[in-house]
Amino acid sequence: MRKEELRTPCYIVQKEKLEENLRILKRLREETGCKILLAQKAFSMYFLYPFIGKYLDGTTASGLYEAKLGAEEMGKENHIFSPAYKEGEFDEILSLCGHIVLNSPSQIRKYKERIRQAGKSPGIRVNPQCSTQKEHAIYDPCAPGSRLGTVREQLSGELMEGIEGIHFHTLCEQNSDALEVTLKAVEEKFGCWLPKMKWINFGGGHHITRTDYNIPRLIRCIRHMQETYGLEVYLEPGEAIALNAGTLLTEVLEIVENEKKIAILDTSAACHMPDVLEMPYRPPLKDSDLPGEETYTYRLAGPTCLAGDVIGDYSFCHPLAPGERLEFQDMAIYTMVKNNTFNGMKLPDIVLEEAGDCQIIRSFGYEEFKRRL
Ligand SMILES: *Cc1c(COP(=O)(O)O)cnc(C)c1O
């Protein structure tokens, strides 16, 4: 069907854009021999897992359900990290995952031997205590008091005995200069164990598919770890895989005025793009500009009861009217995995666009709201 025929709100994932990203990642794998996993946390549209699996080595999970989804729908390498595994879930995790990353000394004591006996590869998540960004403190696993990863002082030779890999995840939407700085800290703190490891996982947060990303420097980082320590290098980006590969189509319901013009949409920041409020950030919107740049400026807001359900201020070269459709950009990642039905909001349908044709993959209604309550 054509885009004009779609019911709003809906997420439209653009297969060609996704493929552009995947091609960049595949080239990196081929050039360096590193392995790249889809971190499902950012993008779990499993309809596309078989397609993504043609370009990447597998999936990584933050818990049992993501591990199960990766195994069922992609069926390639399957890794997992969790700050604390549940005893009752661990046997199933062992059956689903080849690489299991442990977070703390007590988790190592509890699970290391079971992982080895199952013939799987145990790793440890380390905290290199090297913060490389200050803008988003809630996304900084190296912040003081962090529960994510073990710091150097808490490790010992006895704990590391039998551990096969080192995992760190400290970046968020960053370039390879931050990776380079972090790798230095990892080598400085954990260098004595690196030669004994089989693999190292650089985590996610690498914005590899962004136009200003410095790939040659990333390649140097990968080669350095491969050549110096003989390690298999893994990357597990989430955002980079579906960056700029989807939109959120919405309709203007009403215009109200109070000091400024406010357009009420059939989509909500709180429900359908929670990172807009959590990060916070102003999502790009097609055919619009910053407030005041064009003649007609509007505040765009959701229809929920939350006063702060505001997406942002945007300007247009024509006045908005009820029934007009707007398309927010870069809405594939951290949207459908995080959305909710707060206030009885309908979940956006999930649509795949390929060669100009739109196919509805999932459609949601009243039942989704009711069933969870
Ligand atoms: C979130 C996360 C990722 C993916 O991060 P992106 O910022 O989406 O690239 C990878 N690994 C771990 C352990 C994570 O928590």
Tab-separated table of N, CA, C and O in Angstrom, residues 73-152:
chain	number	residue	atom	x	y	z
A	73	GLU	N	14.684	-16.043	16.092
A	73	GLU	CA	14.432	-15.292	14.865
A	73	GLU	C	15.672	-15.039	14.013
A	73	GLU	O	15.554	-14.797	12.827
A	74	MET	N	16.881	-15.041	14.632
A	74	MET	CA	18.082	-14.907	13.805
A	74	MET	C	18.852	-16.216	13.780
A	74	MET	O	19.336	-16.638	12.743
A	75	GLY	N	19.008	-16.822	14.948
A	75	GLY	CA	19.605	-18.158	14.987
A	75	GLY	C	21.088	-18.193	14.643
A	75	GLY	O	21.579	-19.179	14.112
A	76	LYS	N	21.801	-17.101	14.899
A	76	LYS	CA	23.257	-17.120	14.667
A	76	LYS	C	23.950	-17.045	16.027
A	76	LYS	O	23.427	-17.530	17.010
A	77	GLU	N	25.141	-16.452	16.104
A	77	GLU	CA	25.783	-16.318	17.413
A	77	GLU	C	24.842	-15.575	18.351
A	77	GLU	O	24.157	-14.636	17.945
A	78	ASN	N	24.824	-15.987	19.615
A	78	ASN	CA	23.908	-15.361	20.564
A	78	ASN	C	24.663	-15.114	21.869
A	78	ASN	O	25.084	-16.055	22.532
A	79	HIS	N	24.854	-13.843	22.197
A	79	HIS	CA	25.583	-13.468	23.415
A	79	HIS	C	24.605	-12.853	24.413
A	79	HIS	O	23.531	-12.396	24.027
A	80	ILE	N	25.021	-12.830	25.677
A	80	ILE	CA	24.158	-12.207	26.681
A	80	ILE	C	24.997	-11.537	27.758
A	80	ILE	O	26.072	-12.028	28.119
A	81	PHE	N	24.500	-10.400	28.223
A	81	PHE	CA	25.041	-9.757	29.426
A	81	PHE	C	23.872	-9.375	30.321
A	81	PHE	O	22.873	-8.834	29.845
A	82	SER	N	23.998	-9.633	31.609
A	82	SER	CA	23.026	-9.113	32.568
A	82	SER	C	23.761	-8.786	33.857
A	82	SER	O	24.682	-9.504	34.249
A	83	PRO	N	23.376	-7.719	34.545
A	83	PRO	CA	24.025	-7.369	35.813
A	83	PRO	C	23.842	-8.462	36.860
A	83	PRO	O	24.683	-8.624	37.739
A	84	ALA	N	22.736	-9.230	36.753
A	84	ALA	CA	22.501	-10.333	37.703
A	84	ALA	C	21.536	-11.319	37.055
A	84	ALA	O	20.419	-10.953	36.707
A	85	TYR	N	22.006	-12.553	36.861
A	85	TYR	CA	21.129	-13.578	36.273
A	85	TYR	C	20.254	-14.182	37.349
A	85	TYR	O	20.672	-14.353	38.492
A	86	LYS	N	19.033	-14.541	36.955
A	86	LYS	CA	18.117	-15.219	37.877
A	86	LYS	C	18.415	-16.706	37.841
A	86	LYS	O	18.484	-17.302	36.772
A	87	GLU	N	18.562	-17.272	39.008
A	87	GLU	CA	18.872	-18.698	39.112
A	87	GLU	C	17.904	-19.535	38.251
A	87	GLU	O	18.308	-20.403	37.482
A	88	GLY	N	16.624	-19.249	38.382
A	88	GLY	CA	15.597	-20.042	37.688
A	88	GLY	C	15.628	-19.914	36.173
A	88	GLY	O	14.994	-20.705	35.476
A	89	GLU	N	16.356	-18.935	35.673
A	89	GLU	CA	16.409	-18.746	34.211
A	89	GLU	C	17.721	-19.227	33.617
A	89	GLU	O	17.877	-19.267	32.393
A	90	PHE	N	18.683	-19.560	34.491
A	90	PHE	CA	20.045	-19.723	33.985
A	90	PHE	C	20.229	-20.936	33.076
A	90	PHE	O	20.967	-20.863	32.094
A	91	ASP	N	19.535	-22.035	33.373
A	91	ASP	CA	19.682	-23.210	32.506
A	91	ASP	C	19.202	-22.911	31.093
A	91	ASP	O	19.825	-23.321	30.103
A	92	GLU	N	18.104	-22.180	31.003
A	92	GLU	CA	17.585	-21.837	29.672
A	92	GLU	C	18.549	-20.895	28.949
A	92	GLU	O	18.792	-21.045	27.743
A	93	ILE	N	19.117	-19.956	29.693
A	93	ILE	CA	20.100	-19.045	29.097
A	93	ILE	C	21.305	-19.838	28.575
A	93	ILE	O	21.788	-19.610	27.465
A	94	LEU	N	21.736	-20.830	29.377
A	94	LEU	CA	22.866	-21.669	28.953
A	94	LEU	C	22.562	-22.409	27.662
A	94	LEU	O	23.435	-22.619	26.825
A	95	SER	N	21.301	-22.808	27.491
A	95	SER	CA	20.953	-23.552	26.285
A	95	SER	C	20.849	-22.635	25.072
A	95	SER	O	20.977	-23.083	23.935
A	96	LEU	N	20.622	-21.338	25.308
A	96	LEU	CA	20.389	-20.406	24.188
A	96	LEU	C	21.636	-19.655	23.748
A	96	LEU	O	21.737	-19.251	22.589
A	97	CYS	N	22.587	-19.420	24.692
A	97	CYS	CA	23.683	-18.493	24.408
A	97	CYS	C	25.039	-19.184	24.398
A	97	CYS	O	25.307	-20.061	25.218
A	98	GLY	N	25.900	-18.744	23.494
A	98	GLY	CA	27.255	-19.278	23.418
A	98	GLY	C	28.237	-18.495	24.273
A	98	GLY	O	29.226	-19.034	24.749
A	99	HIS	N	27.975	-17.202	24.422
A	99	HIS	CA	28.852	-16.324	25.206
A	99	HIS	C	28.016	-15.703	26.304
A	99	HIS	O	26.998	-15.066	26.024
A	100	ILE	N	28.458	-15.875	27.550
A	100	ILE	CA	27.698	-15.354	28.682
A	100	ILE	C	28.603	-14.437	29.492
A	100	ILE	O	29.657	-14.868	29.989
A	101	VAL	N	28.205	-13.173	29.587
A	101	VAL	CA	29.048	-12.181	30.247
A	101	VAL	C	28.542	-11.938	31.665
A	101	VAL	O	27.360	-11.653	31.879
A	102	LEU	N	29.466	-12.086	32.622
A	102	LEU	CA	29.146	-11.927	34.045
A	102	LEU	C	29.588	-10.548	34.506
A	102	LEU	O	30.578	-10.000	34.007
A	103	ASN	N	28.872	-10.001	35.484
A	103	ASN	CA	29.047	-8.592	35.823
A	103	ASN	C	29.901	-8.329	37.060
A	103	ASN	O	30.459	-7.257	37.194
A	104	SER	N	29.960	-9.310	37.978
A	104	SER	CA	30.571	-9.014	39.289
A	104	SER	C	31.282	-10.249	39.827
A	104	SER	O	31.041	-11.364	39.373
A	105	PRO	N	32.151	-10.060	40.834
A	105	PRO	CA	32.833	-11.212	41.430
A	105	PRO	C	31.865	-12.292	41.929
A	105	PRO	O	32.100	-13.480	41.719
A	106	SER	N	30.757	-11.885	42.546
A	106	SER	CA	29.863	-12.930	43.074
A	106	SER	C	29.129	-13.658	41.949
A	106	SER	O	28.872	-14.859	42.059
A	107	GLN	N	28.832	-12.965	40.861
A	107	GLN	CA	28.223	-13.650	39.711
A	107	GLN	C	29.234	-14.627	39.088
A	107	GLN	O	28.865	-15.704	38.629
A	108	ILE	N	30.508	-14.247	39.098
A	108	ILE	CA	31.537	-15.151	38.573
A	108	ILE	C	31.584	-16.418	39.426
A	108	ILE	O	31.583	-17.545	38.918
A	109	ARG	N	31.585	-16.245	40.735
A	109	ARG	CA	31.635	-17.415	41.628
A	109	ARG	C	30.418	-18.306	41.426
A	109	ARG	O	30.506	-19.521	41.456
A	110	LYS	N	29.274	-17.682	41.240
A	110	LYS	CA	28.031	-18.438	41.112
A	110	LYS	C	27.940	-19.210	39.801
A	110	LYS	O	27.473	-20.343	39.768
A	111	TYR	N	28.366	-18.601	38.706
A	111	TYR	CA	28.018	-19.162	37.389
A	111	TYR	C	29.179	-19.609	36.510
A	111	TYR	O	28.960	-20.312	35.523
A	112	LYS	N	30.416	-19.210	36.834
A	112	LYS	CA	31.517	-19.485	35.900
A	112	LYS	C	31.645	-20.974	35.559
A	112	LYS	O	31.724	-21.346	34.389
A	113	GLU	N	31.642	-21.811	36.579
A	113	GLU	CA	31.849	-23.239	36.326
A	113	GLU	C	30.707	-23.856	35.532
A	113	GLU	O	30.921	-24.702	34.674
A	114	ARG	N	29.495	-23.411	35.820
A	114	ARG	CA	28.342	-23.953	35.069
A	114	ARG	C	28.440	-23.597	33.592
A	114	ARG	O	28.068	-24.388	32.729
A	115	ILE	N	28.938	-22.414	33.309
A	115	ILE	CA	29.084	-21.997	31.913
A	115	ILE	C	30.128	-22.882	31.230
A	115	ILE	O	29.914	-23.389	30.126
A	116	ARG	N	31.227	-23.107	31.925
A	116	ARG	CA	32.303	-23.914	31.338
A	116	ARG	C	31.865	-25.361	31.159
A	116	ARG	O	32.151	-25.983	30.139
A	117	GLN	N	31.157	-25.881	32.129
A	117	GLN	CA	30.700	-27.268	32.017
A	117	GLN	C	29.714	-27.452	30.866
A	117	GLN	O	29.632	-28.523	30.276
A	118	ALA	N	28.972	-26.388	30.557
A	118	ALA	CA	28.028	-26.464	29.439
A	118	ALA	C	28.734	-26.256	28.095
A	118	ALA	O	28.102	-26.274	27.038
A	119	GLY	N	30.053	-26.035	28.159
A	119	GLY	CA	30.804	-25.832	26.920
A	119	GLY	C	30.612	-24.454	26.318
A	119	GLY	O	30.839	-24.251	25.126
A	120	LYS	N	30.167	-23.498	27.135
A	120	LYS	CA	29.959	-22.134	26.651
A	120	LYS	C	31.094	-21.232	27.136
A	120	LYS	O	31.869	-21.617	28.018
A	121	SER	N	31.173	-20.028	26.563
A	121	SER	CA	32.310	-19.144	26.841
A	121	SER	C	31.956	-18.066	27.864
A	121	SER	O	31.143	-17.191	27.590
A	122	PRO	N	32.579	-18.112	29.058
A	122	PRO	CA	32.285	-17.078	30.056
A	122	PRO	C	33.152	-15.830	29.862
A	122	PRO	O	34.342	-15.924	29.571
A	123	GLY	N	32.528	-14.675	30.000
A	123	GLY	CA	33.259	-13.414	29.924
A	123	GLY	C	32.945	-12.573	31.143
A	123	GLY	O	32.037	-12.890	31.919
A	124	ILE	N	33.721	-11.519	31.318
A	124	ILE	CA	33.431	-10.603	32.423
A	124	ILE	C	33.290	-9.195	31.884
A	124	ILE	O	34.051	-8.768	31.012
A	125	ARG	N	32.284	-8.487	32.386
A	125	ARG	CA	32.167	-7.071	32.029
A	125	ARG	C	32.998	-6.268	33.012
A	125	ARG	O	32.813	-6.370	34.223
A	126	VAL	N	33.917	-5.479	32.466
A	126	VAL	CA	34.753	-4.651	33.321
A	126	VAL	C	34.295	-3.197	33.248
A	126	VAL	O	33.652	-2.772	32.293
A	127	ASN	N	34.628	-2.474	34.293
A	127	ASN	CA	34.387	-1.036	34.320
A	127	ASN	C	35.750	-0.353	34.287
A	127	ASN	O	36.449	-0.324	35.299
A	128	PRO	N	36.132	0.193	33.126
A	128	PRO	CA	37.459	0.820	33.031
A	128	PRO	C	37.538	2.176	33.727
A	128	PRO	O	38.599	2.798	33.728
A	129	GLN	N	36.456	2.594	34.330
A	129	GLN	CA	36.417	3.876	35.075
A	129	GLN	C	36.960	5.016	34.230
A	129	GLN	O	37.823	5.775	34.669
A	130	CYS	N	36.435	5.092	33.020
A	130	CYS	CA	36.907	6.101	32.070
A	130	CYS	C	35.676	6.708	31.395
A	130	CYS	O	35.184	6.173	30.404
A	131	SER	N	35.160	7.798	31.953
A	131	SER	CA	33.983	8.458	31.365
A	131	SER	C	34.423	9.299	30.182
A	131	SER	O	35.317	10.123	30.305
A	132	THR	N	33.767	9.094	29.047
A	132	THR	CA	34.161	9.847	27.854
A	132	THR	C	33.065	10.804	27.390
A	132	THR	O	33.164	11.421	26.350
A	133	GLN	N	31.973	10.883	28.153
A	133	GLN	CA	30.946	11.867	27.809
A	133	GLN	C	30.278	12.364	29.074
A	133	GLN	O	30.118	11.627	30.046
A	134	LYS	N	29.891	13.632	29.023
A	134	LYS	CA	29.315	14.245	30.215
A	134	LYS	C	27.841	14.622	29.996
A	134	LYS	O	27.108	14.845	30.941
A	135	GLU	N	27.420	14.657	28.715
A	135	GLU	CA	26.085	15.188	28.406
A	135	GLU	C	24.959	14.328	28.992
A	135	GLU	O	23.953	14.826	29.445
A	136	HIS	N	25.146	12.994	28.926
A	136	HIS	CA	24.040	12.131	29.314
A	136	HIS	C	24.471	11.222	30.464
A	136	HIS	O	24.823	10.070	30.257
A	137	ALA	N	24.427	11.759	31.689
A	137	ALA	CA	24.932	11.006	32.839
A	137	ALA	C	24.197	9.674	33.025
A	137	ALA	O	24.809	8.696	33.453
A	138	ILE	N	22.889	9.621	32.678
A	138	ILE	CA	22.197	8.344	32.915
A	138	ILE	C	22.659	7.273	31.929
A	138	ILE	O	22.342	6.106	32.080
A	139	TYR	N	23.402	7.677	30.903
A	139	TYR	CA	23.943	6.686	29.963
A	139	TYR	C	25.444	6.501	30.153
A	139	TYR	O	26.139	6.096	29.225
A	140	ASP	N	25.947	6.786	31.345
A	140	ASP	CA	27.383	6.634	31.588
A	140	ASP	C	27.658	5.527	32.602
A	140	ASP	O	27.581	5.744	33.810
A	141	PRO	N	27.993	4.324	32.113
A	141	PRO	CA	28.247	3.199	33.028
A	141	PRO	C	29.553	3.365	33.811
A	141	PRO	O	29.856	2.528	34.660
A	142	CYS	N	30.329	4.393	33.526
A	142	CYS	CA	31.567	4.618	34.283
A	142	CYS	C	31.385	5.677	35.360
A	142	CYS	O	32.343	6.039	36.052
A	143	ALA	N	30.174	6.199	35.507
A	143	ALA	CA	29.920	7.219	36.528
A	143	ALA	C	30.171	6.615	37.910
A	143	ALA	O	30.009	5.410	38.110
A	144	PRO	N	30.586	7.444	38.881
A	144	PRO	CA	30.833	6.912	40.235
A	144	PRO	C	29.587	6.180	40.756
A	144	PRO	O	28.470	6.642	40.551
A	145	GLY	N	29.812	5.043	41.401
A	145	GLY	CA	28.689	4.290	41.956
A	145	GLY	C	27.988	3.395	40.958
A	145	GLY	O	26.954	2.809	41.270
A	146	SER	N	28.524	3.280	39.749
A	146	SER	CA	27.876	2.464	38.718
A	146	SER	C	27.825	0.991	39.123
A	146	SER	O	28.769	0.460	39.692
A	147	ARG	N	26.724	0.320	38.812
A	147	ARG	CA	26.607	-1.114	39.088
A	147	ARG	C	27.065	-1.951	37.901
A	147	ARG	O	27.059	-3.178	37.950
A	148	LEU	N	27.451	-1.298	36.799
A	148	LEU	CA	27.712	-2.018	35.550
A	148	LEU	C	29.202	-2.263	35.347
A	148	LEU	O	29.963	-1.348	35.069
A	149	GLY	N	29.615	-3.516	35.513
A	149	GLY	CA	31.005	-3.876	35.293
A	149	GLY	C	31.804	-3.886	36.593
A	149	GLY	O	31.472	-3.197	37.547
A	150	THR	N	32.867	-4.696	36.582
A	150	THR	CA	33.728	-4.825	37.761
A	150	THR	C	34.943	-3.927	37.610
A	150	THR	O	35.561	-3.876	36.549
A	151	VAL	N	35.270	-3.213	38.684
A	151	VAL	CA	36.456	-2.340	38.639
A	151	VAL	C	37.715	-3.170	38.928
A	151	VAL	O	37.641	-4.247	39.512
A	152	ARG	N	38.838	-2.648	38.493
A	152	ARG	CA	40.111	-3.356	38.577
A	152	ARG	C	40.412	-3.919	39.973
A	152	ARG	O	40.824	-5.066	40.111
